[in-house]
mmCIF file of C-alpha atoms in Angstrom:
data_model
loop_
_atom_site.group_PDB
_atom_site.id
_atom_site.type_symbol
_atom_site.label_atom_id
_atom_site.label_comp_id
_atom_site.label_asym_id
_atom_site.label_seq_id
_atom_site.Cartn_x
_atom_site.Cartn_y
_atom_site.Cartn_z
ATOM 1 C CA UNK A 175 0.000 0.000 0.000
ATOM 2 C CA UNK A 176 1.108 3.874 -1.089
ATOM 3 C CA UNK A 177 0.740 6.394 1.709
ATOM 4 C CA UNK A 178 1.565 10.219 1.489
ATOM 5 C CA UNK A 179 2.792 12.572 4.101
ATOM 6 C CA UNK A 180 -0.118 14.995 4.323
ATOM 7 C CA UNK A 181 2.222 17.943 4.837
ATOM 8 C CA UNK A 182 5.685 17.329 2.467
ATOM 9 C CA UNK A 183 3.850 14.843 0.180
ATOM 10 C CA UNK A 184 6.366 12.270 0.914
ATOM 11 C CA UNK A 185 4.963 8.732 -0.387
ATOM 12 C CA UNK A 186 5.879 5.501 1.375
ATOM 13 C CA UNK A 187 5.429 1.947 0.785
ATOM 14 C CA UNK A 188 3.770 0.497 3.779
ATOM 15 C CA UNK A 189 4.315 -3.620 4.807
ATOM 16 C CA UNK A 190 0.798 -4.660 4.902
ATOM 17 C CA UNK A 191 1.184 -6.325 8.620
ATOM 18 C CA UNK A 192 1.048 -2.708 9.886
ATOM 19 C CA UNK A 193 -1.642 -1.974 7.942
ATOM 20 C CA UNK A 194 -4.102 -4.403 10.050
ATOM 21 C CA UNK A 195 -6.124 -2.636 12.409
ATOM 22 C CA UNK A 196 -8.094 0.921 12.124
ATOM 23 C CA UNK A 197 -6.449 3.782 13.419
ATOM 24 C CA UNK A 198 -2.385 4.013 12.594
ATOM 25 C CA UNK A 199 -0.439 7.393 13.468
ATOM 26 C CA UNK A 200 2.725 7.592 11.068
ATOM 27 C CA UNK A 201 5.681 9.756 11.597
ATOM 28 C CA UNK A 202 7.268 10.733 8.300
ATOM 29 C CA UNK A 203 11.185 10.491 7.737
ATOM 30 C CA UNK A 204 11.501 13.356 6.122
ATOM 31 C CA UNK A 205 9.744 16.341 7.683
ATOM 32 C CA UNK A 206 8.878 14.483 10.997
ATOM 33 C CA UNK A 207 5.201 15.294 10.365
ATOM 34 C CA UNK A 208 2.725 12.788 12.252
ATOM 35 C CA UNK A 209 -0.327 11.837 10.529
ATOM 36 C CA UNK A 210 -2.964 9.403 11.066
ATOM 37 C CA UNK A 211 -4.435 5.979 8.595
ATOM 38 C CA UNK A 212 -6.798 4.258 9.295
ATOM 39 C CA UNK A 213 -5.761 1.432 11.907
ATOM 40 C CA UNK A 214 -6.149 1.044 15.584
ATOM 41 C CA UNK A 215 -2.863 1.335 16.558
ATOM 42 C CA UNK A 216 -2.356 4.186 18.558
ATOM 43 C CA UNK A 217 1.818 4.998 19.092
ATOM 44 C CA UNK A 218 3.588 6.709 15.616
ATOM 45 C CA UNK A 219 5.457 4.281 13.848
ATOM 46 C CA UNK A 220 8.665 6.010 12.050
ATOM 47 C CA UNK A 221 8.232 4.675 8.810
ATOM 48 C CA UNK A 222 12.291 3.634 7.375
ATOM 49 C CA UNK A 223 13.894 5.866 4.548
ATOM 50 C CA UNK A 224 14.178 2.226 2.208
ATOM 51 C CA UNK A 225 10.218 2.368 2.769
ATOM 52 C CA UNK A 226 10.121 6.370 0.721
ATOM 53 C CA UNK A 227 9.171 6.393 -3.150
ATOM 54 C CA UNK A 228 10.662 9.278 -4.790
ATOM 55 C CA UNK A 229 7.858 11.792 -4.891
ATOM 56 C CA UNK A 230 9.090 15.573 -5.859
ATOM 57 C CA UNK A 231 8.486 18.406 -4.187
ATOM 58 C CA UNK A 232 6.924 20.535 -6.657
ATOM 59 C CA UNK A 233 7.718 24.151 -6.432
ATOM 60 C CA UNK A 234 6.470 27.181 -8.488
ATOM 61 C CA UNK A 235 7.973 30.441 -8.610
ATOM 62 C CA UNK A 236 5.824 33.758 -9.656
ATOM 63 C CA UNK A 237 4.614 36.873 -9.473
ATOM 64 C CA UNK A 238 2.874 39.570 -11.655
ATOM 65 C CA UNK A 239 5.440 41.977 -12.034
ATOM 66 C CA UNK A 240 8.350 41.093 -13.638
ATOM 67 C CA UNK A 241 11.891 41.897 -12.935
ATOM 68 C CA UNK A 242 12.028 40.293 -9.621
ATOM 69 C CA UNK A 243 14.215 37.746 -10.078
ATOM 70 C CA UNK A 244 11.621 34.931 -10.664
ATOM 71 C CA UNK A 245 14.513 33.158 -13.388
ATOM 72 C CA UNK A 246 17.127 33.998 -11.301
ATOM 73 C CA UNK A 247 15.545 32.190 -8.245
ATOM 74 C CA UNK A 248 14.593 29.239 -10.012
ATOM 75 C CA UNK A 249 18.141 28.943 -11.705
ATOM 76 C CA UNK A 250 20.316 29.653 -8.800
ATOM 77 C CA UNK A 251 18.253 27.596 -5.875
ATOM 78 C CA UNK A 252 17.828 24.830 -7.983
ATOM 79 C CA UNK A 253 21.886 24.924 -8.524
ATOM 80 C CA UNK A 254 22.102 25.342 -4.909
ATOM 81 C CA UNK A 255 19.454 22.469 -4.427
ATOM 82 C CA UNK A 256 21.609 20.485 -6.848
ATOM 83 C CA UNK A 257 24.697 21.041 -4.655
ATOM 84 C CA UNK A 258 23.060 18.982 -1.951
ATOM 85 C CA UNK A 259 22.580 15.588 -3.830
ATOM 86 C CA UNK A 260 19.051 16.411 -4.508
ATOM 87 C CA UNK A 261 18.302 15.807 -8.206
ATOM 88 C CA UNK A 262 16.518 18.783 -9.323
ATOM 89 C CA UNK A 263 14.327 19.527 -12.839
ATOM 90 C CA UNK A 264 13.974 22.976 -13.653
ATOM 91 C CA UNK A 265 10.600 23.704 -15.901
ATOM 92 C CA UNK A 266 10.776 26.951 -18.613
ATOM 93 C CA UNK A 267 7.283 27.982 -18.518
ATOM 94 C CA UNK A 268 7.706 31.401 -20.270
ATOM 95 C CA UNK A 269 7.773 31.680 -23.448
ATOM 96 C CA UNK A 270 10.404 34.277 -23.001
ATOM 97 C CA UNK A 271 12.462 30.981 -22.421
ATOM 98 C CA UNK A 272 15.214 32.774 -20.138
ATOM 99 C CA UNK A 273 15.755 29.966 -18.004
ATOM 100 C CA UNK A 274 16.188 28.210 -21.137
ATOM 101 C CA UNK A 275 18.760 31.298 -22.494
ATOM 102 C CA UNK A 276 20.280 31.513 -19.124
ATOM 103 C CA UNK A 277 21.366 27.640 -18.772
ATOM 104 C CA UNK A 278 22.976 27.883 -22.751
ATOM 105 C CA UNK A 279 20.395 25.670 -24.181
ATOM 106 C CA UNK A 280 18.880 26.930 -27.848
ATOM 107 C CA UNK A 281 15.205 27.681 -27.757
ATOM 108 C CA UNK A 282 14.402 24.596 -30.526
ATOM 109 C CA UNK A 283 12.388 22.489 -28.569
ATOM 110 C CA UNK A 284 9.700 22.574 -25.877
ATOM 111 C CA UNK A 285 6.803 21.816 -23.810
ATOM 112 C CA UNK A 286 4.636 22.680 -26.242
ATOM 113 C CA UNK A 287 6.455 20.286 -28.628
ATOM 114 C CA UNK A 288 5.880 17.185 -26.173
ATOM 115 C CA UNK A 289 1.724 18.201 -25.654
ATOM 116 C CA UNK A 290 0.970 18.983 -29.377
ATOM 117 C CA UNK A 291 3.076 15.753 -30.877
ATOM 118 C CA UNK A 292 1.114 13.617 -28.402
ATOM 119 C CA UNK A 293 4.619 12.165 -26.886
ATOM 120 C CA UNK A 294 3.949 9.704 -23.855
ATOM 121 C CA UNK A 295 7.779 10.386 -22.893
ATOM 122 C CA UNK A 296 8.008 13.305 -20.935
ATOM 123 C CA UNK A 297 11.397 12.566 -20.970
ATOM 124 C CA UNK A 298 12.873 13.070 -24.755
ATOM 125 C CA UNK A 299 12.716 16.750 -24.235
ATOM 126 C CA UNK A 300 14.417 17.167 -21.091
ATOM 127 C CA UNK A 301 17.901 18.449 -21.333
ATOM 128 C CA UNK A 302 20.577 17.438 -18.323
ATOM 129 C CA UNK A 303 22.758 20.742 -16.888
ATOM 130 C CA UNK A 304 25.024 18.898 -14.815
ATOM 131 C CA UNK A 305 24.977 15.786 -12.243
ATOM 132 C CA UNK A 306 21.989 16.615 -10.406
ATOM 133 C CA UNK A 307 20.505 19.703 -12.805
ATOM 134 C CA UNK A 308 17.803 18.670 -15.483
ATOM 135 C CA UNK A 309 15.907 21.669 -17.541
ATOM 136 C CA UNK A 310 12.301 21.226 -19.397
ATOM 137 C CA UNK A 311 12.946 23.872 -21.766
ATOM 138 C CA UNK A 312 10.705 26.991 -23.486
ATOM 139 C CA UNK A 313 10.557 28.894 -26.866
ATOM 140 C CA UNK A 314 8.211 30.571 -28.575
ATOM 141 C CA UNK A 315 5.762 27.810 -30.005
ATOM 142 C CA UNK A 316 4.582 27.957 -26.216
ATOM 143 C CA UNK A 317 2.396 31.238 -27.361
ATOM 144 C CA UNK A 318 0.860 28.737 -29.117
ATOM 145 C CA UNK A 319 -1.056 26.808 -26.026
ATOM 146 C CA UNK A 320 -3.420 29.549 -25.362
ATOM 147 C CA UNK A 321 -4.696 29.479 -28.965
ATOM 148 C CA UNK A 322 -5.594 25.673 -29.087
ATOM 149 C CA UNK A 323 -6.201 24.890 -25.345
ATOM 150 C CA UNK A 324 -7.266 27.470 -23.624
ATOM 151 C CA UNK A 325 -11.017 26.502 -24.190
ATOM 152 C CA UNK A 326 -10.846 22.605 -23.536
ATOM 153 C CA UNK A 327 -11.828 21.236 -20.463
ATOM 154 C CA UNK A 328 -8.766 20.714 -18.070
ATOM 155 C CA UNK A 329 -6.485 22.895 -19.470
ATOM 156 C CA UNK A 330 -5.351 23.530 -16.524
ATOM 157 C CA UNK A 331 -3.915 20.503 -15.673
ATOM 158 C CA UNK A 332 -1.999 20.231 -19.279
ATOM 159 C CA UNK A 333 1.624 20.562 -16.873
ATOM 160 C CA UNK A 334 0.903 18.881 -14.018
ATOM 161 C CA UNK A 335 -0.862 15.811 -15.944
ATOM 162 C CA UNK A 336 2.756 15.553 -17.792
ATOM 163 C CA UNK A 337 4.800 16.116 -14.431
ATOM 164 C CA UNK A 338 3.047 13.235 -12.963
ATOM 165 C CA UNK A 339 4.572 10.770 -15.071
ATOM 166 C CA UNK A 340 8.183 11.938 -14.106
ATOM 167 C CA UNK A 341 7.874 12.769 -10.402
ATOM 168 C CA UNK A 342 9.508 10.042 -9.070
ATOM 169 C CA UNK A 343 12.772 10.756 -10.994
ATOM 170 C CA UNK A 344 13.351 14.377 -8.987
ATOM 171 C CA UNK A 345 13.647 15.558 -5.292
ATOM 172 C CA UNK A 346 12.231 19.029 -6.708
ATOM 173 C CA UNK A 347 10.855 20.322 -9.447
ATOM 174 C CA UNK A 348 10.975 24.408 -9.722
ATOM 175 C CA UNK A 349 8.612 25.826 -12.270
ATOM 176 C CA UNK A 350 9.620 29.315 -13.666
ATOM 177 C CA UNK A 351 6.599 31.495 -14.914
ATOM 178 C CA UNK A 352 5.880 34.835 -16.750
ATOM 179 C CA UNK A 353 4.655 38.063 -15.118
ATOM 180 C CA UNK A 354 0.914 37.113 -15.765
ATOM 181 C CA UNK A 355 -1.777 34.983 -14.489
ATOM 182 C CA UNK A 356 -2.907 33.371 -17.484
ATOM 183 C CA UNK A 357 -2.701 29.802 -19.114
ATOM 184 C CA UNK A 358 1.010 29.307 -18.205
ATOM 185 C CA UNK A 359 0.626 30.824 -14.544
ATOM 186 C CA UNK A 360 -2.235 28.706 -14.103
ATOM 187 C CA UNK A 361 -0.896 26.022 -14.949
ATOM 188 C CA UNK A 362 2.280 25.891 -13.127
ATOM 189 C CA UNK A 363 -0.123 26.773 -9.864
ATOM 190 C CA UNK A 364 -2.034 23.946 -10.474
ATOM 191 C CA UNK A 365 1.069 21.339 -10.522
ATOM 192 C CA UNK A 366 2.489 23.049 -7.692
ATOM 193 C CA UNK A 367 3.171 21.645 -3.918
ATOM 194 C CA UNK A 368 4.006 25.138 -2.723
ATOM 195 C CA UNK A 369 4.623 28.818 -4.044
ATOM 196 C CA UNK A 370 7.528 31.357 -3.998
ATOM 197 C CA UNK A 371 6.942 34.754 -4.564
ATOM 198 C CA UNK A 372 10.025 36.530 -5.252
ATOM 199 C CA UNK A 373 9.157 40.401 -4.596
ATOM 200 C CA UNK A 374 11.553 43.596 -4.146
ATOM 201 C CA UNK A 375 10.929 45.822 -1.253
ATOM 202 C CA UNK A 376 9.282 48.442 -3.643
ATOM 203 C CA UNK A 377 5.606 49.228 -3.891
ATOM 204 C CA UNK A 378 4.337 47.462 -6.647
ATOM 205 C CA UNK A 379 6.110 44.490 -6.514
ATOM 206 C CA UNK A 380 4.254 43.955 -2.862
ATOM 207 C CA UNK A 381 0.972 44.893 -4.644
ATOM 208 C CA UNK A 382 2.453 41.585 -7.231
ATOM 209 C CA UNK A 383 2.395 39.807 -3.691
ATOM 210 C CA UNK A 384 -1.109 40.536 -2.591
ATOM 211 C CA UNK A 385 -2.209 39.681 -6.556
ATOM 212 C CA UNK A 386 -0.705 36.245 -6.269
ATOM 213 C CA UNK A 387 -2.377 35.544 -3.070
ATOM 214 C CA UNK A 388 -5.496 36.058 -3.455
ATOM 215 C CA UNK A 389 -5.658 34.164 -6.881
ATOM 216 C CA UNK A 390 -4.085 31.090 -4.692
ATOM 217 C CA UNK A 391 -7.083 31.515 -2.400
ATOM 218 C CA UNK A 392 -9.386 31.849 -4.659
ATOM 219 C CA UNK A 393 -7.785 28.317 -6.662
ATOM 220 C CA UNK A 394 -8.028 26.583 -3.157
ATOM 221 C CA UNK A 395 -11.712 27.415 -2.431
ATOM 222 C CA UNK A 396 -12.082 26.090 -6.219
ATOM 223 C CA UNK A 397 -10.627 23.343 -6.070
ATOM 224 C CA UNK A 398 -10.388 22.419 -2.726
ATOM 225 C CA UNK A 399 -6.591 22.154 -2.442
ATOM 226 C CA UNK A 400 -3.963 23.601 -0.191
ATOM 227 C CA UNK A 401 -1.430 25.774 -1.804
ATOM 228 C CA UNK A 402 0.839 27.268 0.904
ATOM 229 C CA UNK A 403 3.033 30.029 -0.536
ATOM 230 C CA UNK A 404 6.104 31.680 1.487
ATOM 231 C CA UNK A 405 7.855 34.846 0.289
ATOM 232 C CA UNK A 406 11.239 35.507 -0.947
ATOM 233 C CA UNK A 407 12.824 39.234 -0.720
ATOM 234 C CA UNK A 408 14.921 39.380 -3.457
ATOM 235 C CA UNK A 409 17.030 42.174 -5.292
ATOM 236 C CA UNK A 410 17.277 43.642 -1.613
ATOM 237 C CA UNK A 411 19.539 46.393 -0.963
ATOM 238 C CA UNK A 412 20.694 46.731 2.438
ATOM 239 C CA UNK A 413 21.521 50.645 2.385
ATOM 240 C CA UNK A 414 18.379 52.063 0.878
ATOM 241 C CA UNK A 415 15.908 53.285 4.057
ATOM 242 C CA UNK A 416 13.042 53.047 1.739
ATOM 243 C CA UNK A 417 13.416 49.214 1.377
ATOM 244 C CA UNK A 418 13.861 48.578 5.065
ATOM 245 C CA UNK A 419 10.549 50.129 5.396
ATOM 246 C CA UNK A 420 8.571 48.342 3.091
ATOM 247 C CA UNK A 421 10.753 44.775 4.426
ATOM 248 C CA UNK A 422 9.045 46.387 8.041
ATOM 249 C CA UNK A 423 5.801 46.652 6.263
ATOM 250 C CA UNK A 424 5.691 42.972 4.218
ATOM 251 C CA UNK A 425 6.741 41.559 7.468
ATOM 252 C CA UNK A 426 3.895 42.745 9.103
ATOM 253 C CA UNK A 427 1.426 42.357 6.147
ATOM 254 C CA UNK A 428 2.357 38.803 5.494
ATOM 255 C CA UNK A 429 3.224 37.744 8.828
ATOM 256 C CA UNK A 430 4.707 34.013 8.755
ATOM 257 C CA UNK A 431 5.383 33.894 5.141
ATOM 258 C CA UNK A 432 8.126 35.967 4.622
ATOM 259 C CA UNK A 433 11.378 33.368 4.414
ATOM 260 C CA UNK A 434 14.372 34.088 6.366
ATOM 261 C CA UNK A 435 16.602 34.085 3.825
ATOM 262 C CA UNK A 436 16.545 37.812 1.958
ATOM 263 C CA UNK A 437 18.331 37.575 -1.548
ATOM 264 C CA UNK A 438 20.704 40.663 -1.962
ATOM 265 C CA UNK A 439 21.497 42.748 -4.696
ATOM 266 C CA UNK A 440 24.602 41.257 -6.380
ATOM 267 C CA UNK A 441 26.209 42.100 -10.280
ATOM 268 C CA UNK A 442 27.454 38.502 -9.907
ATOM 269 C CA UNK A 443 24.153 37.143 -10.832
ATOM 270 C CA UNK A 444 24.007 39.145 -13.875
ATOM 271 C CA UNK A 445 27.665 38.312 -15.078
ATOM 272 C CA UNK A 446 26.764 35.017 -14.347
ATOM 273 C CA UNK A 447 23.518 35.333 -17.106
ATOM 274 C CA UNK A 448 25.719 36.040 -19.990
ATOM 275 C CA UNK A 449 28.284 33.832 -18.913
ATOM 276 C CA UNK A 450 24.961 30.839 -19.247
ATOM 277 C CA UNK A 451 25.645 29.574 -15.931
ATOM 278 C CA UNK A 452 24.447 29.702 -12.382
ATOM 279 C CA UNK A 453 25.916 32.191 -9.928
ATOM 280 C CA UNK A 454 27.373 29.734 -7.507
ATOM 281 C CA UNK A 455 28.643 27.708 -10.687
ATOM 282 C CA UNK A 456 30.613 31.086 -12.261
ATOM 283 C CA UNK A 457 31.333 32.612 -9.085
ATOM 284 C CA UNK A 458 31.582 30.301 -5.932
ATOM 285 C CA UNK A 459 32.030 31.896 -2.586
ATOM 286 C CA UNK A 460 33.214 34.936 -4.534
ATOM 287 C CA UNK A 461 29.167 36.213 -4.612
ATOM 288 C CA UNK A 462 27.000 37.315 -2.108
ATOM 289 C CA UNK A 463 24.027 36.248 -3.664
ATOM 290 C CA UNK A 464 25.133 32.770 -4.396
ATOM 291 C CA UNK A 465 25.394 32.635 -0.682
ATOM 292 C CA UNK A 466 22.171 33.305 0.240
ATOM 293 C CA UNK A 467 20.922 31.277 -2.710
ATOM 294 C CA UNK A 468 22.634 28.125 -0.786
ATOM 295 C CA UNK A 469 21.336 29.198 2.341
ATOM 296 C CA UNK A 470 17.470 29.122 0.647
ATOM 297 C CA UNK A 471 18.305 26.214 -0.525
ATOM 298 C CA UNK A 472 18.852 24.488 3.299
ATOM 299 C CA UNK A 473 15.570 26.795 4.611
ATOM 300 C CA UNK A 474 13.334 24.944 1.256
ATOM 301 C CA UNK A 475 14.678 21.518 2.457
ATOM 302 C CA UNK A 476 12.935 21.817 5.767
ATOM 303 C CA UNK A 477 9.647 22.744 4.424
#
């Protein structure tokens, strides 16, 4: 039998001689979380690592305004992730296609390419970075999916149908998005375990914030789903006054959700753009914000 940790979607095989009475509280390996199956047995049992499958944590990064280093979060903390042994798929869902730009890969193939061919294998257009680093890439046939889906029942569900089939290959899988809350948006929402919302400490970007939360609300009463979201300051400059204040005023707004880690300003990150490569990759412990992009990475592991 398949259980899944209700909190970091864990899945475990359970031995069926545990499995035998009606009320069974399980502690999971990974997060500690306890949960309850039905069984009588009351005491946790602390279900053994050989007992996980592979499920991915599913992670999509947006907001509505752009320039707040949504591709440059997904790049560098999946790098970061990477680092750690976790194996780590990065999904292009702009059709910008920076990530795909960003990582050196040519924009000739796509998720649009895998839907509209009717490929089973999920698989034949993923590209590998490096050990632990995959990429699902974009280009600009992905203007396309509007046009021919946006009107069929389920559209919604086009990426996280495909995702499915692949899950068990990847500790996490970070889905980069567009500044809009369309198809592609929507989408990437809908596949998602949890949200980061990368935001500057300037006034609209925090009005990008509120945007994005109430459309998750709203997709949770619709659905009935939990979508927890947590968000990242990014871009932050530690001398202006005028972006303490508004850090004062997120932290109070969005109380809880704000992660500890605050992404600084850095010209590393951009050298490290043309130079196709993650920051910590070109720069090492030479950048401040490939720092703080490894210490996200250790705050996302304990979500």
């Amino acid at each position: 039998m398949i259980i899944s940790c209700n909190k970091c979607h864990t899945r475990y095989k359970v031995k069926p001689e545990l499995l035998k009475k009606n009320i069974l509280k399980v502690r999971c390996s990974r997060c500690q979380h306890v949960f309850i199956i039905e069984t009588d047995k009351k005491s946790p049992i602390d279900l053994d690592k050989n007992d996980i499958v592979s499920h991915a944590q599913i992670i999509t990064i947006c907001n509505q305004k752009g320039g707040v280093a949504k591709t440059s979060t997904c790049i560098n903390l999946g790098a970061a992730l990477s680092e750690q042994n976790k194996k780590v798929l990065l999904v292009d869902f702009d059709v910008l296609a920076n990530l795909t730009l960003s990582l050196g890969y040519e924009k000739d193939v796509s998720f649009y390419q895998l839907v509209q061919a009717g490929q089973k294998n999920i698989d034949s257009v993923i590209k590998q970075y490096s050990k632990n680093l995959w990429l699902l890439p974009s280009n600009s046939d992905m203007n396309l999916f509007p046009k021919y889906y946006m009107q069929k029942n389920g559209f919604e569900f086009l990426l996280k149908n495909q995702l499915k089939k692949i899950s068990e290959n990847y500790d996490y899988i970070l889905i980069d998005t567009p500044p809009s809350m369309e198809f592609f948006t929507l989408n990437a929402l809908m596949a998602a375990d949890s949200v980061i919302i990368p935001t500057q400490c300037e006034y609209f970007s925090m009005n990008g914030v509120k945007e994005v939360g109430k459309i998750i609300n709203i997709l949770e009463d619709k659905y009935k789903i939990k979508l927890p979201y947590h968000i990242l300051i990014s871009l932050f400059n530690p001398k202006s006054t005028a972006a303490k204040v508004i850090l004062t005023q997120l932290n109070k707004q969005f109380s809880g959700k704000i992660l500890k880690t605050i992404v600084e300003v850095d010209n590393k990150v951009q050298e490290a753009q043309i130079m196709r490569k993650p920051v910590i990759n070109y720069a090492g412990n030479k950048s401040r914000a490939g720092q703080q992009y490894r210490a996200l990475a250790k705050e996302i592991v304990v979500f």
